[in-house]
Every structure is written in C-alpha cells, then in structure tokens.
C-alpha cells in the first residue's frame, strides 16, 4: 500500500535529522567537511557539489518563476556544471546559497528536487524488491540520500537472499546490519561515525515501529520538534565514481557511460555501446526520460540513473 502523507513525512523527517539535525530539514544549510568526497553540500537533504547534483538543484531554482536570487546564482551554473571544487571556498557563493534557503521558491524547488532525485527512486527500488513498510521505505530512502544503496542492496541479496526468500522485514534487518558493518569498516573516518544512522533504524525495528507511528525519537529527538541533542555527521557516502553524465566537449567517456548505454539498449533503445556520451546517447537519454516522466533534459543524473537501476 502507498504510504500516507504523514508516513512519508515521518520517513523523510528521519533522514532530515541525520542530514541537518532537525526533522523539518534546513533548506539553507551549507556544509564543508574536510575529507568528504562530496565536497560542498547544501540544502534539506545535503546535495553535493562533487556529485553534480548541486548543479542540477541550482539550475532548477534559477529556472523557477520568481526565484529571488536567480540572477546572482545563475552566474555560477557553468562552474557548478564543471564541478569546480574552488567553489568549496567561494564565500560569496556560499552566502548566496544561505540567503536562497530562506526563499520560499527555493524551499519548494528543494522539496520537488529531493523527491525526484531520492524519494521517488526509493519508492521504485523498494517496490522492485517487494518491500513496502514505511520504515523499510525510510531505510531505502536513506540509502539513496546517503549514497551507495546499490552496493549494499546487492551485498544483502548475494549473502542472504532477496526479500521474497527471507521475508521483507528479515531483509531490511540484514540490510541495516550489512550497511552498519560497511560504514564501521570504511576507510573514511567520517563515514565510520555515521553508523548512528543504522543504529537509529535498529532502534525503530526493535520497537516494532514498522508503520512509523508517531511520536517516536531519532537520535534523542522526537520527530516534529526542533531541538537535536547530538550534532549530526553530514558526510556523504556517495560513490565518488558516479558522475552526472551529459553531453560535453570533449565527450565524456568511460565504463559508467557504457553502463548507461547498455541499460538503455536493454530497454529497447537503438544505441551504439562504445562508452562515449555523444549526441546519440543524449537523444536516447532524453527519450527515456520523457517516456518515464522525468525531466527530459538529456542529463543522466541520479533520478535517471536510478530509473535505469544504475544508482
């Protein structure tokens, strides 16, 4: 069954606490942690410069009607598209992001953007596995937002079996345990500290709150209140090898482009599988996006890659 409005808000509030320290999220939050492969991160779900997603968010804001800071932020679009890491320390840019976070237009854009990039792909991923509890959706959503969902999903399937074999809730228990172990042993010391995310899910499962019945606590904070006792660790677990794929000069090449081409070919598109993102690749991506109801811009970002089961 689809989640109710309150269940969806509760699931998202859990990840908001993880990412920004408040159940409602902080639309203006700008974070830069040394050693974070995502580099500069921004907004309610802390999207990153390094992944290319920050470019997509700011582009969407600049294209929105009545965006108060569109003219100022549009000057940074090319640098964002090029993933110019000098933006990490561009304090004028960071100040503009903070100011934009107070703009109701930015808040609406972020809500729609994060739904498109993370929530909807999480629903699709959960549905394909056959898991539907609100808490299970929150776990999948966390994997999409924090990163490396597919890596741990495949590990659980290989080691323990799919939900149809071991049961939906049994699968989620094992996913949380496998992800916790992976985070705890990660080479990035910042990611090792984010095991609290899995501990929070384990606590909700121990309390049998699969329906996310309110109220409940996450990291010592009751959902729908505004004070968090322990500061969050906002480092991303995004796969640094995952790029936003698009038409560039010179053309993007590599195994990720080839994987994109193969995924499109498997779905019936006539495409040359050569690992080069050319005009033909863009055309097929655009057609695929249009068919599945995504923004048809020919840019293979997280939403498009998730729809192709590549993210």
Tab-separated table of C-alpha atoms in Angstrom:
chain	number	residue	atom	x	y	z
A	1	UNK	CA	0.000	0.000	0.000
A	2	UNK	CA	1.199	3.552	-0.672
A	3	UNK	CA	2.373	5.485	2.362
A	4	UNK	CA	0.052	8.038	3.865
A	5	UNK	CA	1.096	11.674	3.809
A	6	UNK	CA	2.110	11.508	7.494
A	7	UNK	CA	4.105	8.308	6.990
A	8	UNK	CA	6.035	9.857	4.108
A	9	UNK	CA	6.725	12.987	6.171
A	10	UNK	CA	7.853	10.835	9.109
A	11	UNK	CA	10.197	8.784	6.904
A	12	UNK	CA	11.706	11.934	5.418
A	13	UNK	CA	11.984	13.527	8.865
A	14	UNK	CA	14.271	10.689	9.987
A	15	UNK	CA	16.726	11.428	7.190
A	16	UNK	CA	16.356	15.188	7.767
A	17	UNK	CA	17.552	14.596	11.333
A	18	UNK	CA	20.510	12.596	10.008
A	19	UNK	CA	21.398	15.251	7.438
A	20	UNK	CA	20.669	18.593	9.106
A	21	UNK	CA	19.808	17.892	12.725
A	22	UNK	CA	16.136	18.877	12.518
A	23	UNK	CA	13.073	16.869	11.446
A	24	UNK	CA	11.971	19.617	9.054
A	25	UNK	CA	15.379	19.922	7.444
A	26	UNK	CA	17.411	23.080	6.944
A	27	UNK	CA	16.989	24.471	3.430
A	28	UNK	CA	19.799	26.999	3.938
A	29	UNK	CA	22.440	24.708	5.431
A	30	UNK	CA	25.847	24.839	3.722
A	31	UNK	CA	28.371	22.269	4.938
A	32	UNK	CA	32.005	21.530	4.095
A	33	UNK	CA	33.768	18.773	5.987
A	34	UNK	CA	37.460	18.016	5.324
A	35	UNK	CA	37.730	14.578	3.765
A	36	UNK	CA	34.140	14.452	2.473
A	37	UNK	CA	34.269	13.209	-1.128
A	38	UNK	CA	31.059	15.126	-1.856
A	39	UNK	CA	32.784	18.453	-1.074
A	40	UNK	CA	30.402	21.380	-0.556
A	41	UNK	CA	26.903	20.209	0.425
A	42	UNK	CA	23.679	22.182	0.566
A	43	UNK	CA	20.054	22.108	1.499
A	44	UNK	CA	17.439	19.984	3.204
A	45	UNK	CA	18.942	16.689	2.055
A	46	UNK	CA	22.506	18.000	1.699
A	47	UNK	CA	23.099	17.526	-2.015
A	48	UNK	CA	26.717	17.719	-3.098
A	49	UNK	CA	28.943	19.693	-5.434
A	50	UNK	CA	31.114	16.653	-6.135
A	51	UNK	CA	28.250	14.525	-7.444
A	52	UNK	CA	26.991	17.191	-9.845
A	53	UNK	CA	23.632	17.249	-8.057
A	54	UNK	CA	24.169	20.742	-6.656
A	55	UNK	CA	24.353	21.993	-10.241
A	56	UNK	CA	21.003	20.374	-11.014
A	57	UNK	CA	19.388	21.885	-7.914
A	58	UNK	CA	20.631	25.421	-8.547
A	59	UNK	CA	19.721	25.114	-12.234
A	60	UNK	CA	16.166	24.160	-11.250
A	61	UNK	CA	15.992	27.115	-8.865
A	62	UNK	CA	17.299	29.593	-11.437
A	63	UNK	CA	14.683	28.363	-13.921
A	64	UNK	CA	11.826	28.689	-11.402
A	65	UNK	CA	9.457	31.644	-11.626
A	66	UNK	CA	10.018	34.408	-9.067
A	67	UNK	CA	13.275	32.975	-7.702
A	68	UNK	CA	14.677	35.928	-5.772
A	69	UNK	CA	18.362	35.134	-6.318
A	70	UNK	CA	18.223	33.544	-9.773
A	71	UNK	CA	20.293	36.260	-11.472
A	72	UNK	CA	23.075	36.056	-8.872
A	73	UNK	CA	23.221	32.262	-8.731
A	74	UNK	CA	22.922	31.768	-12.489
A	75	UNK	CA	26.442	33.199	-12.801
A	76	UNK	CA	27.710	30.064	-11.050
A	77	UNK	CA	25.923	27.486	-13.203
A	78	UNK	CA	28.853	26.803	-15.524
A	79	UNK	CA	31.258	26.338	-12.619
A	80	UNK	CA	28.760	24.058	-10.888
A	81	UNK	CA	28.318	22.032	-14.075
A	82	UNK	CA	32.101	21.678	-14.353
A	83	UNK	CA	32.276	20.660	-10.645
A	84	UNK	CA	34.704	23.476	-9.892
A	85	UNK	CA	35.954	22.494	-6.441
A	86	UNK	CA	37.159	26.052	-5.866
A	87	UNK	CA	33.504	26.736	-5.028
A	88	UNK	CA	34.126	24.927	-1.739
A	89	UNK	CA	35.784	28.119	-0.528
A	90	UNK	CA	33.920	30.747	-2.557
A	91	UNK	CA	32.301	32.579	0.324
A	92	UNK	CA	30.198	34.837	-1.900
A	93	UNK	CA	28.650	31.733	-3.464
A	94	UNK	CA	28.132	30.108	-0.074
A	95	UNK	CA	26.480	33.282	1.217
A	96	UNK	CA	24.113	33.300	-1.753
A	97	UNK	CA	23.168	29.684	-1.046
A	98	UNK	CA	22.379	30.556	2.558
A	99	UNK	CA	20.263	33.523	1.514
A	100	UNK	CA	18.447	31.455	-1.106
A	101	UNK	CA	17.500	28.912	1.549
A	102	UNK	CA	15.127	31.492	3.036
A	103	UNK	CA	13.358	31.986	-0.301
A	104	UNK	CA	10.034	30.062	-0.386
A	105	UNK	CA	10.729	29.349	-4.051
A	106	UNK	CA	13.993	27.604	-3.136
A	107	UNK	CA	12.177	25.598	-0.473
A	108	UNK	CA	9.574	24.453	-2.992
A	109	UNK	CA	12.295	23.651	-5.536
A	110	UNK	CA	14.235	21.625	-2.958
A	111	UNK	CA	11.144	19.656	-1.922
A	112	UNK	CA	10.374	18.759	-5.544
A	113	UNK	CA	14.050	18.156	-6.383
A	114	UNK	CA	14.741	15.813	-3.477
A	115	UNK	CA	11.511	13.944	-4.109
A	116	UNK	CA	12.534	13.463	-7.740
A	117	UNK	CA	16.151	12.509	-7.034
A	118	UNK	CA	15.748	10.459	-3.877
A	119	UNK	CA	12.198	9.730	-2.689
A	120	UNK	CA	10.650	8.547	-5.960
A	121	UNK	CA	13.696	6.370	-6.835
A	122	UNK	CA	13.490	4.935	-3.280
A	123	UNK	CA	9.837	4.030	-3.842
A	124	UNK	CA	10.721	2.371	-7.147
A	125	UNK	CA	13.663	0.491	-5.598
A	126	UNK	CA	11.570	-0.719	-2.661
A	127	UNK	CA	8.756	-1.753	-4.975
A	128	UNK	CA	11.099	-3.765	-7.186
A	129	UNK	CA	12.279	-5.651	-4.091
A	130	UNK	CA	8.749	-6.144	-2.822
A	131	UNK	CA	9.173	-4.264	0.461
A	132	UNK	CA	6.546	-1.729	1.489
A	133	UNK	CA	6.615	-0.957	5.220
A	134	UNK	CA	7.036	2.782	5.928
A	135	UNK	CA	10.175	2.049	7.981
A	136	UNK	CA	11.558	-0.038	5.095
A	137	UNK	CA	10.944	2.913	2.739
A	138	UNK	CA	12.840	5.158	5.151
A	139	UNK	CA	15.789	2.726	5.088
A	140	UNK	CA	15.861	2.674	1.275
A	141	UNK	CA	15.467	6.470	1.141
A	142	UNK	CA	18.422	6.838	3.493
A	143	UNK	CA	20.498	4.662	1.172
A	144	UNK	CA	19.562	6.869	-1.781
A	145	UNK	CA	20.324	10.127	0.073
A	146	UNK	CA	23.448	8.980	1.920
A	147	UNK	CA	24.743	7.023	-1.051
A	148	UNK	CA	25.893	3.523	-2.101
A	149	UNK	CA	22.406	1.982	-1.944
A	150	UNK	CA	23.048	-0.467	-4.798
A	151	UNK	CA	26.344	-1.674	-3.305
A	152	UNK	CA	24.723	-2.768	-0.036
A	153	UNK	CA	21.488	-3.966	-1.665
A	154	UNK	CA	23.443	-6.339	-3.900
A	155	UNK	CA	25.589	-7.497	-0.969
A	156	UNK	CA	22.498	-8.428	1.034
A	157	UNK	CA	20.891	-10.211	-1.936
A	158	UNK	CA	24.071	-12.219	-2.562
A	159	UNK	CA	24.782	-13.115	1.070
A	160	UNK	CA	21.294	-13.583	2.459
A	161	UNK	CA	18.795	-13.749	-0.406
A	162	UNK	CA	16.093	-11.469	-1.726
A	163	UNK	CA	13.054	-10.397	0.334
A	164	UNK	CA	10.859	-12.964	-1.399
A	165	UNK	CA	13.113	-15.673	0.062
A	166	UNK	CA	13.984	-14.376	3.548
A	167	UNK	CA	10.981	-12.110	4.147
A	168	UNK	CA	10.619	-8.348	3.799
A	169	UNK	CA	11.448	-7.426	7.374
A	170	UNK	CA	14.201	-10.009	7.625
A	171	UNK	CA	15.778	-8.487	4.522
A	172	UNK	CA	15.623	-4.974	5.973
A	173	UNK	CA	17.196	-6.200	9.237
A	174	UNK	CA	20.068	-7.709	7.260
A	175	UNK	CA	20.455	-4.634	5.072
A	176	UNK	CA	20.785	-2.413	8.154
A	177	UNK	CA	23.322	-4.806	9.697
A	178	UNK	CA	25.368	-5.079	6.482
A	179	UNK	CA	25.338	-1.310	5.956
A	180	UNK	CA	26.380	-0.686	9.537
A	181	UNK	CA	29.304	-3.094	9.177
A	182	UNK	CA	30.304	-1.458	5.877
A	183	UNK	CA	30.197	2.024	7.382
A	184	UNK	CA	32.032	0.930	10.542
A	185	UNK	CA	34.886	-0.502	8.467
A	186	UNK	CA	35.061	2.288	5.891
A	187	UNK	CA	38.441	3.860	5.118
A	188	UNK	CA	36.920	7.337	5.542
A	189	UNK	CA	36.880	8.014	9.290
A	190	UNK	CA	33.976	10.439	8.879
A	191	UNK	CA	31.794	7.729	7.378
A	192	UNK	CA	32.642	5.409	10.257
A	193	UNK	CA	30.928	7.906	12.546
A	194	UNK	CA	27.679	7.689	10.575
A	195	UNK	CA	26.845	4.228	11.908
A	196	UNK	CA	24.373	6.105	14.117
A	197	UNK	CA	22.030	6.139	11.119
A	198	UNK	CA	21.780	2.352	11.190
A	199	UNK	CA	21.564	2.314	14.982
A	200	UNK	CA	18.544	4.609	14.755
A	201	UNK	CA	16.846	2.252	12.308
A	202	UNK	CA	17.682	-0.734	14.516
A	203	UNK	CA	16.050	1.011	17.474
A	204	UNK	CA	12.845	1.608	15.484
A	205	UNK	CA	12.822	-2.042	14.393
A	206	UNK	CA	13.435	-3.207	17.958
A	207	UNK	CA	10.381	-1.159	18.958
A	208	UNK	CA	8.434	-2.825	16.120
A	209	UNK	CA	7.555	0.593	14.705
A	210	UNK	CA	7.421	-0.518	11.086
A	211	UNK	CA	4.478	1.799	10.434
A	212	UNK	CA	6.361	4.869	11.802
A	213	UNK	CA	3.525	5.605	14.196
A	214	UNK	CA	4.005	8.996	15.845
A	215	UNK	CA	5.584	10.070	18.094
A	216	UNK	CA	8.993	8.400	18.026
A	217	UNK	CA	12.535	9.501	18.703
A	218	UNK	CA	15.581	9.620	16.445
A	219	UNK	CA	18.962	10.429	17.965
A	220	UNK	CA	17.305	11.670	21.146
A	221	UNK	CA	14.957	13.985	19.288
A	222	UNK	CA	11.238	13.494	18.908
A	223	UNK	CA	10.050	13.835	15.340
A	224	UNK	CA	8.278	17.178	14.666
A	225	UNK	CA	10.275	19.043	17.333
A	226	UNK	CA	13.165	21.377	16.622
A	227	UNK	CA	15.975	20.586	19.027
A	228	UNK	CA	18.566	17.864	18.441
A	229	UNK	CA	20.725	16.868	21.355
A	230	UNK	CA	23.672	15.449	19.375
A	231	UNK	CA	25.092	17.176	16.279
A	232	UNK	CA	24.755	15.107	13.084
A	233	UNK	CA	27.626	13.910	10.920
A	234	UNK	CA	26.792	15.062	7.392
A	235	UNK	CA	29.474	13.317	5.364
A	236	UNK	CA	28.140	11.663	2.234
A	237	UNK	CA	28.569	8.007	1.313
A	238	UNK	CA	28.020	8.740	-2.365
A	239	UNK	CA	30.111	6.666	-4.716
A	240	UNK	CA	32.775	9.084	-5.914
A	241	UNK	CA	32.934	7.144	-9.191
A	242	UNK	CA	29.325	8.017	-10.019
A	243	UNK	CA	29.112	11.043	-12.289
A	244	UNK	CA	26.258	13.044	-13.685
A	245	UNK	CA	26.547	12.042	-17.357
A	246	UNK	CA	25.857	14.639	-20.046
A	247	UNK	CA	26.972	15.923	-23.428
A	248	UNK	CA	30.267	17.787	-23.074
A	249	UNK	CA	33.228	18.864	-25.188
A	250	UNK	CA	35.319	16.738	-25.210
A	251	UNK	CA	32.771	13.958	-24.767
A	252	UNK	CA	32.511	12.062	-21.501
A	253	UNK	CA	33.857	8.518	-21.819
A	254	UNK	CA	34.244	5.557	-19.525
A	255	UNK	CA	32.652	2.449	-18.015
A	256	UNK	CA	29.813	4.483	-16.478
A	257	UNK	CA	28.825	5.812	-19.915
A	258	UNK	CA	28.991	2.278	-21.319
A	259	UNK	CA	26.791	1.017	-18.445
A	260	UNK	CA	24.287	3.760	-19.261
A	261	UNK	CA	24.267	2.773	-22.933
A	262	UNK	CA	23.802	-0.914	-22.088
A	263	UNK	CA	20.909	-0.133	-19.740
A	264	UNK	CA	19.204	1.894	-22.465
A	265	UNK	CA	19.829	-0.834	-25.042
A	266	UNK	CA	18.303	-3.439	-22.704
A	267	UNK	CA	15.172	-1.293	-22.606
A	268	UNK	CA	14.875	-1.222	-26.380
A	269	UNK	CA	16.744	1.883	-27.477
A	270	UNK	CA	18.938	1.578	-30.556
A	271	UNK	CA	22.212	2.934	-29.233
A	272	UNK	CA	25.877	2.464	-30.037
A	273	UNK	CA	27.556	0.912	-26.989
A	274	UNK	CA	31.016	2.452	-27.123
A	275	UNK	CA	31.396	4.253	-23.791
A	276	UNK	CA	31.174	7.699	-25.410
A	277	UNK	CA	28.415	10.139	-24.400
A	278	UNK	CA	27.630	11.643	-27.788
A	279	UNK	CA	24.572	13.197	-29.451
A	280	UNK	CA	23.030	9.767	-29.952
A	281	UNK	CA	23.400	8.952	-26.270
A	282	UNK	CA	21.817	12.241	-25.286
A	283	UNK	CA	18.925	11.626	-27.667
A	284	UNK	CA	18.237	8.192	-26.165
A	285	UNK	CA	18.503	9.520	-22.619
A	286	UNK	CA	16.043	12.297	-23.452
A	287	UNK	CA	13.589	9.852	-24.995
A	288	UNK	CA	13.865	7.528	-21.999
A	289	UNK	CA	13.305	10.415	-19.576
A	290	UNK	CA	10.249	11.534	-21.493
A	291	UNK	CA	8.822	8.014	-21.516
A	292	UNK	CA	9.172	7.501	-17.737
A	293	UNK	CA	8.055	11.001	-16.763
A	294	UNK	CA	11.391	12.547	-15.781
A	295	UNK	CA	12.680	15.970	-16.790
A	296	UNK	CA	13.675	15.347	-20.417
A	297	UNK	CA	16.962	17.271	-20.484
A	298	UNK	CA	19.314	14.522	-21.709
A	299	UNK	CA	21.329	14.697	-18.478
A	300	UNK	CA	21.739	11.339	-16.743
A	301	UNK	CA	21.695	12.402	-13.114
A	302	UNK	CA	20.604	10.427	-10.033
A	303	UNK	CA	16.906	10.256	-10.964
A	304	UNK	CA	17.624	8.955	-14.473
A	305	UNK	CA	20.333	6.548	-13.285
A	306	UNK	CA	18.030	5.243	-10.555
A	307	UNK	CA	15.251	4.696	-13.109
A	308	UNK	CA	17.766	2.568	-15.050
A	309	UNK	CA	18.831	0.769	-11.824
A	310	UNK	CA	22.310	2.275	-12.072
A	311	UNK	CA	22.181	4.308	-8.822
